[in-house]
PDB file of C-alpha atoms and ligand atoms in Angstrom:
ATOM      1  CA  UNK Z   1       0.000   0.000   0.000  1.00 75.00           C
ATOM      2  CA  UNK Z   2       1.160   3.553  -0.718  1.00 92.00           C
ATOM      3  CA  UNK Z   3       1.367   6.485   1.705  1.00 97.00           C
ATOM      4  CA  UNK Z   4      -2.240   7.440   1.001  1.00 97.00           C
ATOM      5  CA  UNK Z   5      -3.758   4.051   0.153  1.00 96.00           C
ATOM      6  CA  UNK Z   6      -3.910   4.814  -3.573  1.00 96.00           C
ATOM      7  CA  UNK Z   7      -2.478   2.504  -6.219  1.00 96.00           C
ATOM      8  CA  UNK Z   8       0.326   4.172  -8.182  1.00 96.00           C
ATOM      9  CA  UNK Z   9      -0.016   4.284 -11.996  1.00 97.00           C
ATOM     10  CA  UNK Z  10       2.277   2.147 -14.146  1.00 97.00           C
ATOM     11  CA  UNK Z  11       5.557   3.957 -14.962  1.00 98.00           C
ATOM     12  CA  UNK Z  12       4.531   4.531 -18.585  1.00 98.00           C
ATOM     13  CA  UNK Z  13       0.910   5.338 -17.755  1.00 98.00           C
ATOM     14  CA  UNK Z  14      -0.483   8.850 -17.356  1.00 97.00           C
ATOM     15  CA  UNK Z  15       0.397  10.539 -14.071  1.00 97.00           C
ATOM     16  CA  UNK Z  16      -2.346  10.794 -11.437  1.00 96.00           C
ATOM     17  CA  UNK Z  17      -2.013  14.599 -11.341  1.00 94.00           C
ATOM     18  CA  UNK Z  18      -3.653  15.148 -14.719  1.00 92.00           C
ATOM     19  CA  UNK Z  19      -0.587  16.713 -16.349  1.00 93.00           C
ATOM     20  CA  UNK Z  20      -0.841  14.277 -19.274  1.00 94.00           C
ATOM     21  CA  UNK Z  21       2.791  13.233 -18.765  1.00 96.00           C
ATOM     22  CA  UNK Z  22       3.993   9.701 -18.081  1.00 98.00           C
ATOM     23  CA  UNK Z  23       4.098   8.833 -14.382  1.00 98.00           C
ATOM     24  CA  UNK Z  24       7.858   8.129 -14.511  1.00 98.00           C
ATOM     25  CA  UNK Z  25       8.477  11.671 -15.877  1.00 98.00           C
ATOM     26  CA  UNK Z  26       6.042  13.338 -13.500  1.00 96.00           C
ATOM     27  CA  UNK Z  27       5.206  12.353  -9.899  1.00 96.00           C
ATOM     28  CA  UNK Z  28       7.020   9.006  -9.549  1.00 97.00           C
ATOM     29  CA  UNK Z  29       9.985  10.402  -7.614  1.00 97.00           C
ATOM     30  CA  UNK Z  30       7.680  12.633  -5.565  1.00 97.00           C
ATOM     31  CA  UNK Z  31       5.640   9.588  -4.527  1.00 98.00           C
ATOM     32  CA  UNK Z  32       8.793   7.633  -3.704  1.00 97.00           C
ATOM     33  CA  UNK Z  33       9.978  10.401  -1.408  1.00 98.00           C
ATOM     34  CA  UNK Z  34       6.614  10.525   0.387  1.00 98.00           C
ATOM     35  CA  UNK Z  35       6.570   6.728   0.590  1.00 98.00           C
ATOM     36  CA  UNK Z  36       9.922   6.728   2.381  1.00 98.00           C
ATOM     37  CA  UNK Z  37       8.830   9.394   4.872  1.00 98.00           C
ATOM     38  CA  UNK Z  38       5.568   7.528   5.504  1.00 98.00           C
ATOM     39  CA  UNK Z  39       7.447   4.255   6.093  1.00 97.00           C
ATOM     40  CA  UNK Z  40       9.446   6.085   8.764  1.00 97.00           C
ATOM     41  CA  UNK Z  41       6.222   6.966  10.552  1.00 97.00           C
ATOM     42  CA  UNK Z  42       5.795  10.553   9.329  1.00 98.00           C
ATOM     43  CA  UNK Z  43       2.316  11.981   8.818  1.00 98.00           C
ATOM     44  CA  UNK Z  44       1.788  12.468   5.057  1.00 98.00           C
ATOM     45  CA  UNK Z  45      -1.237  14.087   3.434  1.00 98.00           C
ATOM     46  CA  UNK Z  46      -2.923  12.298   0.509  1.00 98.00           C
ATOM     47  CA  UNK Z  47      -1.850  13.172  -3.042  1.00 97.00           C
ATOM     48  CA  UNK Z  48      -5.262  14.663  -3.839  1.00 96.00           C
ATOM     49  CA  UNK Z  49      -4.392  17.679  -1.631  1.00 98.00           C
ATOM     50  CA  UNK Z  50      -1.174  18.737  -3.396  1.00 97.00           C
ATOM     51  CA  UNK Z  51      -1.887  21.538  -5.845  1.00 97.00           C
ATOM     52  CA  UNK Z  52      -0.747  21.428  -9.462  1.00 95.00           C
ATOM     53  CA  UNK Z  53       0.547  24.536 -11.290  1.00 95.00           C
ATOM     54  CA  UNK Z  54      -2.909  24.863 -12.905  1.00 95.00           C
ATOM     55  CA  UNK Z  55      -4.564  24.761  -9.475  1.00 97.00           C
ATOM     56  CA  UNK Z  56      -2.209  27.476  -8.224  1.00 98.00           C
ATOM     57  CA  UNK Z  57      -3.147  29.706 -11.176  1.00 98.00           C
ATOM     58  CA  UNK Z  58      -6.829  29.224 -10.305  1.00 98.00           C
ATOM     59  CA  UNK Z  59      -6.230  30.007  -6.646  1.00 98.00           C
ATOM     60  CA  UNK Z  60      -4.268  33.149  -7.589  1.00 99.00           C
ATOM     61  CA  UNK Z  61      -7.150  34.448  -9.705  1.00 98.00           C
ATOM     62  CA  UNK Z  62      -9.497  33.893  -6.763  1.00 99.00           C
ATOM     63  CA  UNK Z  63      -7.011  35.520  -4.371  1.00 99.00           C
ATOM     64  CA  UNK Z  64      -6.715  38.607  -6.581  1.00 98.00           C
ATOM     65  CA  UNK Z  65     -10.406  39.266  -5.956  1.00 99.00           C
ATOM     66  CA  UNK Z  66     -10.122  38.346  -2.270  1.00 99.00           C
ATOM     67  CA  UNK Z  67      -7.273  40.815  -1.730  1.00 99.00           C
ATOM     68  CA  UNK Z  68      -9.054  43.414  -3.833  1.00 98.00           C
ATOM     69  CA  UNK Z  69     -11.942  43.290  -1.360  1.00 98.00           C
ATOM     70  CA  UNK Z  70      -9.604  43.760   1.614  1.00 99.00           C
ATOM     71  CA  UNK Z  71      -7.816  46.643  -0.139  1.00 98.00           C
ATOM     72  CA  UNK Z  72     -11.183  48.268  -0.805  1.00 98.00           C
ATOM     73  CA  UNK Z  73     -12.161  47.856   2.844  1.00 98.00           C
ATOM     74  CA  UNK Z  74      -8.844  49.428   3.889  1.00 98.00           C
ATOM     75  CA  UNK Z  75      -9.511  52.448   1.699  1.00 98.00           C
ATOM     76  CA  UNK Z  76     -13.023  53.074   3.032  1.00 98.00           C
ATOM     77  CA  UNK Z  77     -13.163  51.857   6.627  1.00 98.00           C
ATOM     78  CA  UNK Z  78     -13.414  54.554   9.292  1.00 98.00           C
ATOM     79  CA  UNK Z  79     -15.391  55.580  12.356  1.00 98.00           C
ATOM     80  CA  UNK Z  80     -19.106  55.766  11.508  1.00 98.00           C
ATOM     81  CA  UNK Z  81     -19.086  52.783   9.127  1.00 98.00           C
ATOM     82  CA  UNK Z  82     -21.247  49.843  10.203  1.00 99.00           C
ATOM     83  CA  UNK Z  83     -20.179  46.236   9.771  1.00 99.00           C
ATOM     84  CA  UNK Z  84     -23.240  45.783   7.532  1.00 99.00           C
ATOM     85  CA  UNK Z  85     -21.794  48.512   5.286  1.00 99.00           C
ATOM     86  CA  UNK Z  86     -18.708  46.299   4.980  1.00 99.00           C
ATOM     87  CA  UNK Z  87     -20.888  43.303   4.108  1.00 99.00           C
ATOM     88  CA  UNK Z  88     -22.505  45.385   1.309  1.00 98.00           C
ATOM     89  CA  UNK Z  89     -19.085  46.516  -0.007  1.00 99.00           C
ATOM     90  CA  UNK Z  90     -18.021  42.865  -0.114  1.00 98.00           C
ATOM     91  CA  UNK Z  91     -21.112  41.719  -2.008  1.00 98.00           C
ATOM     92  CA  UNK Z  92     -20.869  44.547  -4.549  1.00 98.00           C
ATOM     93  CA  UNK Z  93     -17.139  43.980  -5.108  1.00 98.00           C
ATOM     94  CA  UNK Z  94     -17.516  40.211  -5.552  1.00 98.00           C
ATOM     95  CA  UNK Z  95     -20.438  40.596  -7.982  1.00 98.00           C
ATOM     96  CA  UNK Z  96     -18.443  43.105 -10.038  1.00 98.00           C
ATOM     97  CA  UNK Z  97     -15.526  40.648 -10.257  1.00 98.00           C
ATOM     98  CA  UNK Z  98     -17.361  37.411 -11.116  1.00 98.00           C
ATOM     99  CA  UNK Z  99     -16.846  35.807  -7.721  1.00 98.00           C
ATOM    100  CA  UNK Z 100     -18.884  34.732  -4.706  1.00 98.00           C
ATOM    101  CA  UNK Z 101     -18.291  34.643  -0.969  1.00 99.00           C
ATOM    102  CA  UNK Z 102     -17.118  31.302   0.421  1.00 99.00           C
ATOM    103  CA  UNK Z 103     -18.544  32.281   3.804  1.00 98.00           C
ATOM    104  CA  UNK Z 104     -22.168  32.785   2.723  1.00 98.00           C
ATOM    105  CA  UNK Z 105     -24.136  29.611   3.577  1.00 98.00           C
ATOM    106  CA  UNK Z 106     -20.962  27.795   4.677  1.00 98.00           C
ATOM    107  CA  UNK Z 107     -22.306  25.442   7.347  1.00 98.00           C
ATOM    108  CA  UNK Z 108     -25.216  27.869   7.538  1.00 98.00           C
ATOM    109  CA  UNK Z 109     -23.164  31.042   8.055  1.00 98.00           C
ATOM    110  CA  UNK Z 110     -25.612  33.832   7.100  1.00 98.00           C
ATOM    111  CA  UNK Z 111     -23.347  36.659   5.778  1.00 99.00           C
ATOM    112  CA  UNK Z 112     -20.694  37.250   3.100  1.00 99.00           C
ATOM    113  CA  UNK Z 113     -17.844  38.202   5.422  1.00 99.00           C
ATOM    114  CA  UNK Z 114     -16.807  37.939   9.080  1.00 99.00           C
ATOM    115  CA  UNK Z 115     -16.350  41.241  10.941  1.00 99.00           C
ATOM    116  CA  UNK Z 116     -14.883  40.779  14.424  1.00 99.00           C
ATOM    117  CA  UNK Z 117     -14.565  43.874  16.624  1.00 99.00           C
ATOM    118  CA  UNK Z 118     -12.458  44.131  19.843  1.00 99.00           C
ATOM    119  CA  UNK Z 119     -13.310  41.130  22.094  1.00 99.00           C
ATOM    120  CA  UNK Z 120     -14.879  39.228  19.189  1.00 99.00           C
ATOM    121  CA  UNK Z 121     -12.310  36.554  18.313  1.00 99.00           C
ATOM    122  CA  UNK Z 122     -13.834  35.395  15.017  1.00 99.00           C
ATOM    123  CA  UNK Z 123     -17.074  34.857  13.061  1.00 99.00           C
ATOM    124  CA  UNK Z 124     -18.472  38.283  13.982  1.00 99.00           C
ATOM    125  CA  UNK Z 125     -21.792  38.897  12.181  1.00 99.00           C
ATOM    126  CA  UNK Z 126     -22.130  42.064  10.119  1.00 99.00           C
ATOM    127  CA  UNK Z 127     -24.801  44.199  11.787  1.00 98.00           C
ATOM    128  CA  UNK Z 128     -26.312  47.646  11.073  1.00 98.00           C
ATOM    129  CA  UNK Z 129     -26.049  48.395  14.790  1.00 98.00           C
ATOM    130  CA  UNK Z 130     -22.312  47.733  15.043  1.00 98.00           C
ATOM    131  CA  UNK Z 131     -20.949  51.120  14.014  1.00 99.00           C
ATOM    132  CA  UNK Z 132     -17.171  51.508  14.216  1.00 99.00           C
ATOM    133  CA  UNK Z 133     -15.880  54.121  16.623  1.00 98.00           C
ATOM    134  CA  UNK Z 134     -12.554  55.701  17.461  1.00 98.00           C
ATOM    135  CA  UNK Z 135     -10.273  53.215  19.246  1.00 98.00           C
ATOM    136  CA  UNK Z 136     -11.847  50.028  17.848  1.00 99.00           C
ATOM    137  CA  UNK Z 137      -9.841  47.221  16.302  1.00 99.00           C
ATOM    138  CA  UNK Z 138     -11.573  45.002  13.756  1.00 99.00           C
ATOM    139  CA  UNK Z 139     -10.684  41.886  11.825  1.00 99.00           C
ATOM    140  CA  UNK Z 140     -12.273  41.534   8.396  1.00 99.00           C
ATOM    141  CA  UNK Z 141     -12.003  37.900   7.275  1.00 99.00           C
ATOM    142  CA  UNK Z 142     -12.691  37.394   3.567  1.00 99.00           C
ATOM    143  CA  UNK Z 143     -13.007  34.148   1.656  1.00 99.00           C
ATOM    144  CA  UNK Z 144     -13.731  33.982  -2.076  1.00 99.00           C
ATOM    145  CA  UNK Z 145     -14.747  31.337  -4.591  1.00 98.00           C
ATOM    146  CA  UNK Z 146     -13.857  32.086  -8.217  1.00 98.00           C
ATOM    147  CA  UNK Z 147     -14.126  29.466 -10.973  1.00 98.00           C
ATOM    148  CA  UNK Z 148     -14.169  26.735  -8.307  1.00 98.00           C
ATOM    149  CA  UNK Z 149     -11.037  27.884  -6.495  1.00 98.00           C
ATOM    150  CA  UNK Z 150     -10.962  29.108  -2.896  1.00 99.00           C
ATOM    151  CA  UNK Z 151      -8.954  31.936  -1.369  1.00 99.00           C
ATOM    152  CA  UNK Z 152      -8.957  33.153   2.223  1.00 98.00           C
ATOM    153  CA  UNK Z 153      -7.174  35.941   4.097  1.00 98.00           C
ATOM    154  CA  UNK Z 154      -7.944  38.462   6.792  1.00 99.00           C
ATOM    155  CA  UNK Z 155      -6.567  41.758   8.034  1.00 99.00           C
ATOM    156  CA  UNK Z 156      -6.850  43.953  11.101  1.00 99.00           C
ATOM    157  CA  UNK Z 157      -7.910  47.585  10.797  1.00 99.00           C
ATOM    158  CA  UNK Z 158      -7.273  50.098  13.580  1.00 98.00           C
ATOM    159  CA  UNK Z 159      -9.933  52.827  13.778  1.00 98.00           C
ATOM    160  CA  UNK Z 160      -8.543  56.240  14.690  1.00 98.00           C
ATOM    161  CA  UNK Z 161      -6.660  56.532  17.953  1.00 98.00           C
ATOM    162  CA  UNK Z 162      -6.088  52.998  19.257  1.00 98.00           C
ATOM    163  CA  UNK Z 163      -4.683  52.276  22.734  1.00 98.00           C
ATOM    164  CA  UNK Z 164      -0.943  51.463  22.436  1.00 98.00           C
ATOM    165  CA  UNK Z 165      -1.361  48.094  24.171  1.00 98.00           C
ATOM    166  CA  UNK Z 166      -4.137  47.140  21.724  1.00 99.00           C
ATOM    167  CA  UNK Z 167      -1.907  48.220  18.836  1.00 98.00           C
ATOM    168  CA  UNK Z 168       0.881  46.053  20.271  1.00 99.00           C
ATOM    169  CA  UNK Z 169      -1.541  43.107  20.211  1.00 99.00           C
ATOM    170  CA  UNK Z 170      -2.358  43.764  16.546  1.00 99.00           C
ATOM    171  CA  UNK Z 171       1.316  44.198  15.611  1.00 99.00           C
ATOM    172  CA  UNK Z 172       2.480  41.139  17.563  1.00 99.00           C
ATOM    173  CA  UNK Z 173      -0.139  38.964  15.899  1.00 99.00           C
ATOM    174  CA  UNK Z 174       1.059  40.179  12.485  1.00 99.00           C
ATOM    175  CA  UNK Z 175       4.706  39.568  13.421  1.00 99.00           C
ATOM    176  CA  UNK Z 176       3.797  36.042  14.517  1.00 99.00           C
ATOM    177  CA  UNK Z 177       2.310  35.286  11.091  1.00 99.00           C
ATOM    178  CA  UNK Z 178       5.561  36.498   9.523  1.00 98.00           C
ATOM    179  CA  UNK Z 179       7.544  34.250  11.890  1.00 98.00           C
ATOM    180  CA  UNK Z 180       5.298  31.359  10.862  1.00 98.00           C
ATOM    181  CA  UNK Z 181       5.954  32.065   7.192  1.00 98.00           C
ATOM    182  CA  UNK Z 182       9.710  32.097   7.809  1.00 98.00           C
ATOM    183  CA  UNK Z 183       9.340  28.606   9.314  1.00 98.00           C
ATOM    184  CA  UNK Z 184       7.600  27.175   6.242  1.00 98.00           C
ATOM    185  CA  UNK Z 185      10.310  24.931   4.782  1.00 98.00           C
ATOM    186  CA  UNK Z 186       9.590  21.943   2.552  1.00 98.00           C
ATOM    187  CA  UNK Z 187      10.125  18.492   4.098  1.00 98.00           C
ATOM    188  CA  UNK Z 188       9.946  19.906   7.632  1.00 98.00           C
ATOM    189  CA  UNK Z 189       7.021  19.269   9.974  1.00 98.00           C
ATOM    190  CA  UNK Z 190       4.083  21.676  10.121  1.00 98.00           C
ATOM    191  CA  UNK Z 191       4.478  21.871  13.911  1.00 98.00           C
ATOM    192  CA  UNK Z 192       7.663  23.902  13.422  1.00 98.00           C
ATOM    193  CA  UNK Z 193       5.591  26.611  11.780  1.00 98.00           C
ATOM    194  CA  UNK Z 194       2.916  26.546  14.503  1.00 98.00           C
ATOM    195  CA  UNK Z 195       5.537  26.688  17.242  1.00 98.00           C
ATOM    196  CA  UNK Z 196       7.163  29.715  15.582  1.00 98.00           C
ATOM    197  CA  UNK Z 197       3.814  31.531  15.597  1.00 98.00           C
ATOM    198  CA  UNK Z 198       3.149  30.584  19.201  1.00 98.00           C
ATOM    199  CA  UNK Z 199       6.540  31.737  20.483  1.00 98.00           C
ATOM    200  CA  UNK Z 200       6.197  35.300  19.198  1.00 99.00           C
ATOM    201  CA  UNK Z 201       2.830  35.739  20.911  1.00 98.00           C
ATOM    202  CA  UNK Z 202       3.792  34.000  24.158  1.00 98.00           C
ATOM    203  CA  UNK Z 203       7.003  36.031  24.469  1.00 98.00           C
ATOM    204  CA  UNK Z 204       4.948  39.208  24.090  1.00 99.00           C
ATOM    205  CA  UNK Z 205       2.661  38.090  26.942  1.00 98.00           C
ATOM    206  CA  UNK Z 206      -0.358  37.234  24.785  1.00 99.00           C
ATOM    207  CA  UNK Z 207      -2.261  33.960  24.447  1.00 98.00           C
ATOM    208  CA  UNK Z 208      -3.152  31.956  21.360  1.00 98.00           C
ATOM    209  CA  UNK Z 209      -6.567  30.334  20.907  1.00 98.00           C
ATOM    210  CA  UNK Z 210      -6.179  26.573  20.685  1.00 98.00           C
ATOM    211  CA  UNK Z 211      -9.438  25.233  19.253  1.00 97.00           C
ATOM    212  CA  UNK Z 212      -9.414  27.321  16.060  1.00 98.00           C
ATOM    213  CA  UNK Z 213      -6.548  27.154  13.604  1.00 98.00           C
ATOM    214  CA  UNK Z 214      -5.645  27.323   9.964  1.00 98.00           C
ATOM    215  CA  UNK Z 215      -6.561  24.794   7.307  1.00 98.00           C
ATOM    216  CA  UNK Z 216      -5.715  23.380   3.951  1.00 98.00           C
ATOM    217  CA  UNK Z 217      -7.557  25.178   1.137  1.00 98.00           C
ATOM    218  CA  UNK Z 218      -7.867  25.230  -2.654  1.00 98.00           C
ATOM    219  CA  UNK Z 219     -10.582  23.110  -4.194  1.00 98.00           C
ATOM    220  CA  UNK Z 220     -12.547  23.224  -0.949  1.00 98.00           C
ATOM    221  CA  UNK Z 221     -12.791  25.943   1.689  1.00 98.00           C
ATOM    222  CA  UNK Z 222     -11.486  23.826   4.552  1.00 98.00           C
ATOM    223  CA  UNK Z 223      -9.287  20.886   3.587  1.00 98.00           C
ATOM    224  CA  UNK Z 224      -6.820  18.887   5.667  1.00 98.00           C
ATOM    225  CA  UNK Z 225      -4.639  19.569   7.558  1.00 98.00           C
ATOM    226  CA  UNK Z 226      -5.852  21.377  10.657  1.00 98.00           C
ATOM    227  CA  UNK Z 227      -3.122  23.971  11.241  1.00 98.00           C
ATOM    228  CA  UNK Z 228      -2.437  24.507  14.944  1.00 98.00           C
ATOM    229  CA  UNK Z 229      -0.633  27.525  16.376  1.00 98.00           C
ATOM    230  CA  UNK Z 230      -0.171  25.799  19.714  1.00 98.00           C
ATOM    231  CA  UNK Z 231       2.008  22.964  18.452  1.00 96.00           C
ATOM    232  CA  UNK Z 232       5.349  21.356  19.149  1.00 97.00           C
ATOM    233  CA  UNK Z 233       8.021  21.378  16.412  1.00 98.00           C
ATOM    234  CA  UNK Z 234       8.082  17.574  16.212  1.00 98.00           C
ATOM    235  CA  UNK Z 235       4.338  17.305  15.510  1.00 98.00           C
ATOM    236  CA  UNK Z 236       2.134  17.426  12.456  1.00 98.00           C
ATOM    237  CA  UNK Z 237       2.296  16.434   8.805  1.00 98.00           C
ATOM    238  CA  UNK Z 238       5.299  17.038   6.571  1.00 98.00           C
ATOM    239  CA  UNK Z 239       5.133  20.310   4.606  1.00 98.00           C
ATOM    240  CA  UNK Z 240       5.292  18.983   1.051  1.00 98.00           C
ATOM    241  CA  UNK Z 241       5.662  21.201  -2.044  1.00 98.00           C
ATOM    242  CA  UNK Z 242       2.183  21.818  -3.437  1.00 98.00           C
ATOM    243  CA  UNK Z 243       0.540  21.873  -0.015  1.00 98.00           C
ATOM    244  CA  UNK Z 244      -1.689  24.955   0.287  1.00 98.00           C
ATOM    245  CA  UNK Z 245      -2.804  26.187   3.715  1.00 99.00           C
ATOM    246  CA  UNK Z 246      -3.544  29.234   5.859  1.00 99.00           C
ATOM    247  CA  UNK Z 247      -1.698  30.775   8.805  1.00 99.00           C
ATOM    248  CA  UNK Z 248      -4.300  32.587  10.920  1.00 99.00           C
ATOM    249  CA  UNK Z 249      -3.619  32.745  14.657  1.00 99.00           C
ATOM    250  CA  UNK Z 250      -6.252  34.242  16.947  1.00 99.00           C
ATOM    251  CA  UNK Z 251      -4.338  36.092  19.650  1.00 99.00           C
ATOM    252  CA  UNK Z 252      -5.892  37.323  22.892  1.00 99.00           C
ATOM    253  CA  UNK Z 253      -4.581  40.052  25.190  1.00 98.00           C
ATOM    254  CA  UNK Z 254      -5.831  38.104  28.215  1.00 98.00           C
ATOM    255  CA  UNK Z 255      -6.461  34.396  28.582  1.00 98.00           C
ATOM    256  CA  UNK Z 256      -6.896  31.885  25.757  1.00 98.00           C
ATOM    257  CA  UNK Z 257     -10.428  30.870  26.716  1.00 98.00           C
ATOM    258  CA  UNK Z 258     -13.333  31.706  24.426  1.00 98.00           C
ATOM    259  CA  UNK Z 259     -17.123  31.512  24.425  1.00 98.00           C
ATOM    260  CA  UNK Z 260     -19.542  30.995  21.548  1.00 98.00           C
ATOM    261  CA  UNK Z 261     -22.726  33.074  21.361  1.00 98.00           C
ATOM    262  CA  UNK Z 262     -25.634  30.920  22.488  1.00 98.00           C
ATOM    263  CA  UNK Z 263     -28.206  32.790  20.395  1.00 98.00           C
ATOM    264  CA  UNK Z 264     -26.594  32.264  17.002  1.00 98.00           C
ATOM    265  CA  UNK Z 265     -23.954  29.556  17.589  1.00 98.00           C
ATOM    266  CA  UNK Z 266     -21.333  31.511  15.620  1.00 98.00           C
ATOM    267  CA  UNK Z 267     -19.916  34.646  17.220  1.00 98.00           C
ATOM    268  CA  UNK Z 268     -16.823  33.786  19.279  1.00 99.00           C
ATOM    269  CA  UNK Z 269     -15.652  36.125  22.057  1.00 99.00           C
ATOM    270  CA  UNK Z 270     -12.842  36.085  24.606  1.00 99.00           C
ATOM    271  CA  UNK Z 271     -14.125  34.664  27.900  1.00 98.00           C
ATOM    272  CA  UNK Z 272     -12.495  37.523  29.830  1.00 98.00           C
ATOM    273  CA  UNK Z 273     -13.644  40.213  27.316  1.00 98.00           C
ATOM    274  CA  UNK Z 274     -10.082  41.332  26.564  1.00 98.00           C
ATOM    275  CA  UNK Z 275      -9.435  42.240  22.906  1.00 99.00           C
ATOM    276  CA  UNK Z 276      -8.364  39.691  20.319  1.00 99.00           C
ATOM    277  CA  UNK Z 277      -6.499  40.057  17.022  1.00 99.00           C
ATOM    278  CA  UNK Z 278      -6.114  37.876  13.947  1.00 99.00           C
ATOM    279  CA  UNK Z 279      -4.276  38.128  10.634  1.00 99.00           C
ATOM    280  CA  UNK Z 280      -4.592  35.444   7.987  1.00 99.00           C
ATOM    281  CA  UNK Z 281      -2.509  34.565   4.955  1.00 99.00           C
ATOM    282  CA  UNK Z 282      -2.777  31.714   2.440  1.00 99.00           C
ATOM    283  CA  UNK Z 283       0.334  30.112   0.954  1.00 99.00           C
ATOM    284  CA  UNK Z 284       1.605  27.211  -1.085  1.00 98.00           C
ATOM    285  CA  UNK Z 285       4.714  25.264  -0.057  1.00 98.00           C
ATOM    286  CA  UNK Z 286       7.385  25.315  -2.788  1.00 98.00           C
ATOM    287  CA  UNK Z 287      10.660  23.420  -3.360  1.00 97.00           C
ATOM    288  CA  UNK Z 288      12.555  26.231  -1.658  1.00 97.00           C
ATOM    289  CA  UNK Z 289      10.086  27.662   0.874  1.00 98.00           C
ATOM    290  CA  UNK Z 290       6.665  29.110   0.168  1.00 98.00           C
ATOM    291  CA  UNK Z 291       4.766  31.443  -2.116  1.00 98.00           C
ATOM    292  CA  UNK Z 292       2.140  33.760  -0.665  1.00 98.00           C
ATOM    293  CA  UNK Z 293      -1.185  33.439  -2.470  1.00 98.00           C
ATOM    294  CA  UNK Z 294      -3.537  35.650  -0.448  1.00 98.00           C
ATOM    295  CA  UNK Z 295      -2.837  38.169   2.312  1.00 98.00           C
TER     296      UNK Z 295
HETATM  297  N1  MF3 K 301     -12.755  32.705   6.995  1.00 73.48           N
HETATM  298  C1  MF3 K 301     -12.700  31.751   8.084  1.00 73.48           C
HETATM  299  C2  MF3 K 301     -11.374  31.050   7.993  1.00 73.48           C
HETATM  300  O1  MF3 K 301     -10.406  31.713   7.970  1.00 73.48           O
HETATM  301  C3  MF3 K 301     -13.871  30.822   8.065  1.00 73.48           C
HETATM  302  C4  MF3 K 301     -15.109  31.501   8.271  1.00 73.48           C
HETATM  303  S1  MF3 K 301     -16.348  30.354   8.175  1.00 73.48           S
HETATM  304  C5  MF3 K 301     -17.736  31.292   8.160  1.00 73.48           C
HETATM  305  O2  MF3 K 301     -11.241  29.861   7.923  1.00 73.48           O
HETATM  306  F1  MF3 K 301     -18.677  30.481   7.901  1.00 73.48           F
HETATM  307  F2  MF3 K 301     -17.842  31.874   9.337  1.00 73.48           F
HETATM  308  F3  MF3 K 301     -17.659  32.205   7.253  1.00 73.48           F
HETATM  309 CO1   CO K 302      -9.083  30.508   6.992  1.00 73.48          CO
END
């Protein structure tokens, strides 16, 4: 049996990846390398999750729209804007660019974007009544489907005059994502990346939410693996070229504990009502490191 239970093609048969090339000239060596790692007890994702160059092009086209939305939000967000205004901007922008929200109707999620203010950790609902005011911090988490390909990234926006300690939270979270990216090296374990993210936040005195993490993404919104930011370096699957996933730590100023809104089952807040920050990027692992796809 192979590392993912699939039967390999014959050496002169067409490769499983759809390139049209013979297996021996395409993924044979790749599979042999994964086979060896798997035989040594490493966690290896199935071949169906590694993206081809054509997949990456599709994801990039989706990500161009996704990032365009976040740029637009950055140009227009200010005190006095409601989170429902942001939801309308998102819907108009997506419609004008031939794309749809991946959030809308995902497991019943009722809006086109997540808008998470201050102590809201994630999955904040857009609402006419939530009007941004001076000193707020907000995460806008955008996920797009274009021509069947998924993209996902989120940014923090500081409204007006933000408390320096809150700004430090936002900046530390961003720095931790950059540290995670620097730890994305092919053939290393994913836990190295998660540990790098965790360290930056812990050393700054902040806590990282454990139950939510990043995820594989590309042909589906949430694919394997689950990407933890509270991990040990010797844990997790091998980062294999072609693997596409997000880095998106949720970082709390106070404790790591969270609560989920009982009325709607979605909105997540810090248990101690301290503020929370999140930045999210989407990348693909390459032969030499990574390529950013959405940020
Ligand atoms: N965008 C989130 C992520 O980064 C998922 C939001 S799911 C939704 O994975 F249903 F709330 F939109
Ligand atoms: Co995500």
